[in-house]
Structure formats: structure tokens, C-alpha cells
PDB file of C-alpha atoms in Angstrom:
ATOM      1  CA  UNK A   1      69.076 106.274  84.919  1.00  0.00           C
ATOM      2  CA  UNK A   2      72.677 106.538  83.734  1.00  0.00           C
ATOM      3  CA  UNK A   3      74.039 106.116  87.257  1.00  0.00           C
ATOM      4  CA  UNK A   4      72.011 102.953  87.882  1.00  0.00           C
ATOM      5  CA  UNK A   5      73.153 101.538  84.538  1.00  0.00           C
ATOM      6  CA  UNK A   6      76.791 102.140  85.500  1.00  0.00           C
ATOM      7  CA  UNK A   7      76.277 100.551  88.909  1.00  0.00           C
ATOM      8  CA  UNK A   8      74.809  97.462  87.253  1.00  0.00           C
ATOM      9  CA  UNK A   9      77.762  97.314  84.857  1.00  0.00           C
ATOM     10  CA  UNK A  10      80.159  97.590  87.797  1.00  0.00           C
ATOM     11  CA  UNK A  11      78.358  94.804  89.637  1.00  0.00           C
ATOM     12  CA  UNK A  12      78.535  92.541  86.574  1.00  0.00           C
ATOM     13  CA  UNK A  13      82.254  93.206  86.136  1.00  0.00           C
ATOM     14  CA  UNK A  14      82.852  92.520  89.840  1.00  0.00           C
ATOM     15  CA  UNK A  15      80.943  89.236  89.601  1.00  0.00           C
ATOM     16  CA  UNK A  16      82.125  88.027  86.214  1.00  0.00           C
ATOM     17  CA  UNK A  17      85.746  89.174  86.237  1.00  0.00           C
ATOM     18  CA  UNK A  18      86.609  88.991  89.929  1.00  0.00           C
ATOM     19  CA  UNK A  19      84.216  86.455  91.399  1.00  0.00           C
ATOM     20  CA  UNK A  20      82.508  89.139  93.451  1.00  0.00           C
ATOM     21  CA  UNK A  21      85.596  89.727  95.593  1.00  0.00           C
ATOM     22  CA  UNK A  22      87.289  93.011  94.752  1.00  0.00           C
ATOM     23  CA  UNK A  23      90.036  92.429  97.296  1.00  0.00           C
ATOM     24  CA  UNK A  24      91.733  90.376  94.582  1.00  0.00           C
ATOM     25  CA  UNK A  25      91.838  93.503  92.407  1.00  0.00           C
ATOM     26  CA  UNK A  26      93.691  95.481  95.034  1.00  0.00           C
ATOM     27  CA  UNK A  27      96.450  93.000  95.841  1.00  0.00           C
ATOM     28  CA  UNK A  28      98.339  92.518  92.562  1.00  0.00           C
ATOM     29  CA  UNK A  29     101.276  94.703  91.587  1.00  0.00           C
ATOM     30  CA  UNK A  30     100.339  98.372  91.210  1.00  0.00           C
ATOM     31  CA  UNK A  31     100.115  98.455  87.394  1.00  0.00           C
ATOM     32  CA  UNK A  32      97.953  95.340  87.346  1.00  0.00           C
ATOM     33  CA  UNK A  33      95.641  96.758  90.024  1.00  0.00           C
ATOM     34  CA  UNK A  34      95.239 100.018  88.068  1.00  0.00           C
ATOM     35  CA  UNK A  35      94.459  98.100  84.891  1.00  0.00           C
ATOM     36  CA  UNK A  36      91.850  95.974  86.686  1.00  0.00           C
ATOM     37  CA  UNK A  37      90.128  98.975  88.282  1.00  0.00           C
ATOM     38  CA  UNK A  38      90.030 100.871  84.985  1.00  0.00           C
ATOM     39  CA  UNK A  39      87.738  98.149  83.628  1.00  0.00           C
ATOM     40  CA  UNK A  40      84.928  99.693  85.670  1.00  0.00           C
ATOM     41  CA  UNK A  41      82.886 102.381  83.894  1.00  0.00           C
ATOM     42  CA  UNK A  42      83.888 105.903  84.839  1.00  0.00           C
ATOM     43  CA  UNK A  43      87.215 104.891  86.371  1.00  0.00           C
ATOM     44  CA  UNK A  44      90.357 106.452  85.021  1.00  0.00           C
ATOM     45  CA  UNK A  45      93.815 106.360  86.499  1.00  0.00           C
ATOM     46  CA  UNK A  46      93.149 109.059  89.149  1.00  0.00           C
ATOM     47  CA  UNK A  47      90.042 107.274  90.451  1.00  0.00           C
ATOM     48  CA  UNK A  48      91.782 103.911  90.487  1.00  0.00           C
ATOM     49  CA  UNK A  49      94.707 105.405  92.388  1.00  0.00           C
ATOM     50  CA  UNK A  50      92.340 106.905  94.987  1.00  0.00           C
ATOM     51  CA  UNK A  51      90.860 103.477  95.622  1.00  0.00           C
ATOM     52  CA  UNK A  52      94.311 101.958  96.055  1.00  0.00           C
ATOM     53  CA  UNK A  53      95.379 104.769  98.377  1.00  0.00           C
ATOM     54  CA  UNK A  54      92.271 104.895 100.557  1.00  0.00           C
ATOM     55  CA  UNK A  55      92.138 101.100 100.905  1.00  0.00           C
ATOM     56  CA  UNK A  56      95.777 101.403 101.981  1.00  0.00           C
ATOM     57  CA  UNK A  57      96.860  98.721  99.553  1.00  0.00           C
ATOM     58  CA  UNK A  58      99.309 100.852  97.543  1.00  0.00           C
ATOM     59  CA  UNK A  59     101.021 104.042  98.752  1.00  0.00           C
ATOM     60  CA  UNK A  60     100.423 106.461  95.876  1.00  0.00           C
ATOM     61  CA  UNK A  61      99.637 110.179  95.902  1.00  0.00           C
ATOM     62  CA  UNK A  62      96.223 110.116  94.276  1.00  0.00           C
ATOM     63  CA  UNK A  63      95.121 113.576  93.221  1.00  0.00           C
ATOM     64  CA  UNK A  64      91.751 115.072  92.480  1.00  0.00           C
ATOM     65  CA  UNK A  65      91.461 118.136  90.235  1.00  0.00           C
ATOM     66  CA  UNK A  66      91.865 120.495  93.205  1.00  0.00           C
ATOM     67  CA  UNK A  67      95.082 118.894  94.417  1.00  0.00           C
ATOM     68  CA  UNK A  68      96.438 118.721  90.890  1.00  0.00           C
ATOM     69  CA  UNK A  69      95.761 122.442  90.359  1.00  0.00           C
ATOM     70  CA  UNK A  70      97.626 123.292  93.589  1.00  0.00           C
ATOM     71  CA  UNK A  71     100.687 121.260  92.616  1.00  0.00           C
ATOM     72  CA  UNK A  72     100.772 122.682  89.094  1.00  0.00           C
ATOM     73  CA  UNK A  73     100.494 126.253  90.368  1.00  0.00           C
ATOM     74  CA  UNK A  74     103.303 125.617  92.842  1.00  0.00           C
ATOM     75  CA  UNK A  75     105.487 124.478  89.959  1.00  0.00           C
ATOM     76  CA  UNK A  76     105.308 120.704  90.301  1.00  0.00           C
ATOM     77  CA  UNK A  77     104.865 119.598  86.718  1.00  0.00           C
ATOM     78  CA  UNK A  78     103.292 121.609  83.969  1.00  0.00           C
ATOM     79  CA  UNK A  79      99.858 122.144  82.507  1.00  0.00           C
ATOM     80  CA  UNK A  80      99.447 119.938  79.427  1.00  0.00           C
ATOM     81  CA  UNK A  81      96.837 119.690  76.691  1.00  0.00           C
ATOM     82  CA  UNK A  82      94.813 117.094  78.577  1.00  0.00           C
ATOM     83  CA  UNK A  83      94.115 116.213  82.189  1.00  0.00           C
ATOM     84  CA  UNK A  84      95.913 112.852  82.078  1.00  0.00           C
ATOM     85  CA  UNK A  85      99.133 114.393  80.805  1.00  0.00           C
ATOM     86  CA  UNK A  86      98.989 117.185  83.411  1.00  0.00           C
ATOM     87  CA  UNK A  87      98.300 114.598  86.124  1.00  0.00           C
ATOM     88  CA  UNK A  88     101.277 112.500  85.046  1.00  0.00           C
ATOM     89  CA  UNK A  89     103.517 115.562  84.863  1.00  0.00           C
ATOM     90  CA  UNK A  90     102.689 116.644  88.422  1.00  0.00           C
ATOM     91  CA  UNK A  91     103.022 113.133  89.821  1.00  0.00           C
ATOM     92  CA  UNK A  92     106.440 112.682  88.222  1.00  0.00           C
ATOM     93  CA  UNK A  93     107.621 116.098  89.425  1.00  0.00           C
ATOM     94  CA  UNK A  94     106.776 115.411  93.063  1.00  0.00           C
ATOM     95  CA  UNK A  95     107.584 111.680  93.188  1.00  0.00           C
ATOM     96  CA  UNK A  96     111.000 112.033  94.804  1.00  0.00           C
ATOM     97  CA  UNK A  97     109.539 114.085  97.675  1.00  0.00           C
ATOM     98  CA  UNK A  98     106.873 111.597  98.733  1.00  0.00           C
ATOM     99  CA  UNK A  99     106.958 109.052 101.520  1.00  0.00           C
ATOM    100  CA  UNK A 100     105.988 105.409 101.109  1.00  0.00           C
ATOM    101  CA  UNK A 101     103.223 105.619 103.717  1.00  0.00           C
ATOM    102  CA  UNK A 102      99.488 105.464 102.980  1.00  0.00           C
ATOM    103  CA  UNK A 103      98.443 107.485 106.031  1.00  0.00           C
ATOM    104  CA  UNK A 104     100.799 110.342 105.161  1.00  0.00           C
ATOM    105  CA  UNK A 105      99.720 110.257 101.501  1.00  0.00           C
ATOM    106  CA  UNK A 106      96.036 110.274 102.457  1.00  0.00           C
ATOM    107  CA  UNK A 107      96.671 113.345 104.590  1.00  0.00           C
ATOM    108  CA  UNK A 108      98.589 114.983 101.736  1.00  0.00           C
ATOM    109  CA  UNK A 109      95.734 114.208  99.329  1.00  0.00           C
ATOM    110  CA  UNK A 110      93.178 115.712 101.705  1.00  0.00           C
ATOM    111  CA  UNK A 111      95.236 118.839 102.434  1.00  0.00           C
ATOM    112  CA  UNK A 112      95.884 119.513  98.745  1.00  0.00           C
ATOM    113  CA  UNK A 113      92.220 118.923  97.939  1.00  0.00           C
ATOM    114  CA  UNK A 114      91.033 121.272 100.696  1.00  0.00           C
ATOM    115  CA  UNK A 115      93.552 123.959  99.751  1.00  0.00           C
ATOM    116  CA  UNK A 116      92.416 123.761  96.131  1.00  0.00           C
ATOM    117  CA  UNK A 117      88.747 123.991  97.079  1.00  0.00           C
ATOM    118  CA  UNK A 118      89.044 126.893  99.502  1.00  0.00           C
ATOM    119  CA  UNK A 119      92.131 128.971  98.628  1.00  0.00           C
ATOM    120  CA  UNK A 120      93.648 127.922  95.298  1.00  0.00           C
ATOM    121  CA  UNK A 121      90.361 127.953  93.400  1.00  0.00           C
ATOM    122  CA  UNK A 122      90.105 127.676  89.636  1.00  0.00           C
ATOM    123  CA  UNK A 123      88.433 131.072  89.375  1.00  0.00           C
ATOM    124  CA  UNK A 124      89.363 133.901  91.718  1.00  0.00           C
ATOM    125  CA  UNK A 125      92.046 132.148  93.763  1.00  0.00           C
ATOM    126  CA  UNK A 126      92.601 133.716  97.168  1.00  0.00           C
ATOM    127  CA  UNK A 127      96.342 134.208  96.832  1.00  0.00           C
ATOM    128  CA  UNK A 128      96.275 136.962  99.469  1.00  0.00           C
ATOM    129  CA  UNK A 129      95.186 134.309 102.025  1.00  0.00           C
ATOM    130  CA  UNK A 130      97.543 131.576 100.844  1.00  0.00           C
ATOM    131  CA  UNK A 131     100.255 130.442 103.270  1.00  0.00           C
ATOM    132  CA  UNK A 132     102.522 129.318 100.404  1.00  0.00           C
ATOM    133  CA  UNK A 133     102.080 132.243  98.013  1.00  0.00           C
ATOM    134  CA  UNK A 134     105.718 133.314  98.436  1.00  0.00           C
ATOM    135  CA  UNK A 135     106.851 130.095  96.734  1.00  0.00           C
ATOM    136  CA  UNK A 136     103.968 129.791  94.275  1.00  0.00           C
ATOM    137  CA  UNK A 137     104.784 130.153  90.582  1.00  0.00           C
ATOM    138  CA  UNK A 138     101.187 131.117  89.824  1.00  0.00           C
ATOM    139  CA  UNK A 139     101.191 133.936  92.388  1.00  0.00           C
ATOM    140  CA  UNK A 140     104.657 135.110  91.408  1.00  0.00           C
ATOM    141  CA  UNK A 141     103.552 135.294  87.761  1.00  0.00           C
ATOM    142  CA  UNK A 142     105.907 132.673  86.412  1.00  0.00           C
TER     143      UNK A 142
END
């Protein structure tokens, strides 16, 4: 029930605010596109960034919780009191090492996500199987 209500809300926003054509949402400058996408129920900054990345309209490293956990454990950024602050911290810490290429950033997103789901798990991480454990702050106890 809740999901169908959200979908209806999204459809109304798409029709009423954007004339039914969401391509107009994706084209503006990055900050404006994020703001427009966040109007949709359930969309925060990470979700909006994923849409912009996977539509290849803005090259941004969009992270899910798995990718964020990997970066934080490697020492890119620091764990904050809330998810948004941690997300921002990691993104800022890695920004100067990223390329301005959607395909490369999509691959990075997917690799970080997969690593976080299979090796760098929230509970019982498999550090003994991790190919980057020698440079991982979490593994090294820092």
C-alpha cells in the first residue's frame, strides 16, 4: 500500500512539476538536478546522485551504504553522527582522486558496492580475504 502511494506521488510530481518529462530534471546544473530529484518521496542525495550517474548526465561517485562503508574503513572520510554527514565526508575525502567519466564512476560504484556486500560486511567482515587489508584503517585497528 505504501509503495503504491509513493509511486502515485512520484507520478503526480513528474506530471505537475516537470510536464511528464524527467529528462528536464537531469539536464540542469548538478545542484539544481539534485534539488529537483529530492522532491520525489524517498529520494535523498545519495539516490538522486545514483540517478544522475546511471543516466550518465552528471559524473558523480554515487555511493550506496556498502560502498560508503568500504571508503570509510579505508580511511576516506570519517564516520559521523548521521548517514548524510558520513556520506559527505567520504565524498569530499576522495573527490580529488576521481575521474570525470560516468563509465569509470559507474564501475567504481559497482566495485565498492560488491566489495561491501561480500567482503567488507557490516557484521563479520572478511578481512582475511580482503585484497586491500594492508592499507585498510579498519583492519589495521586505526
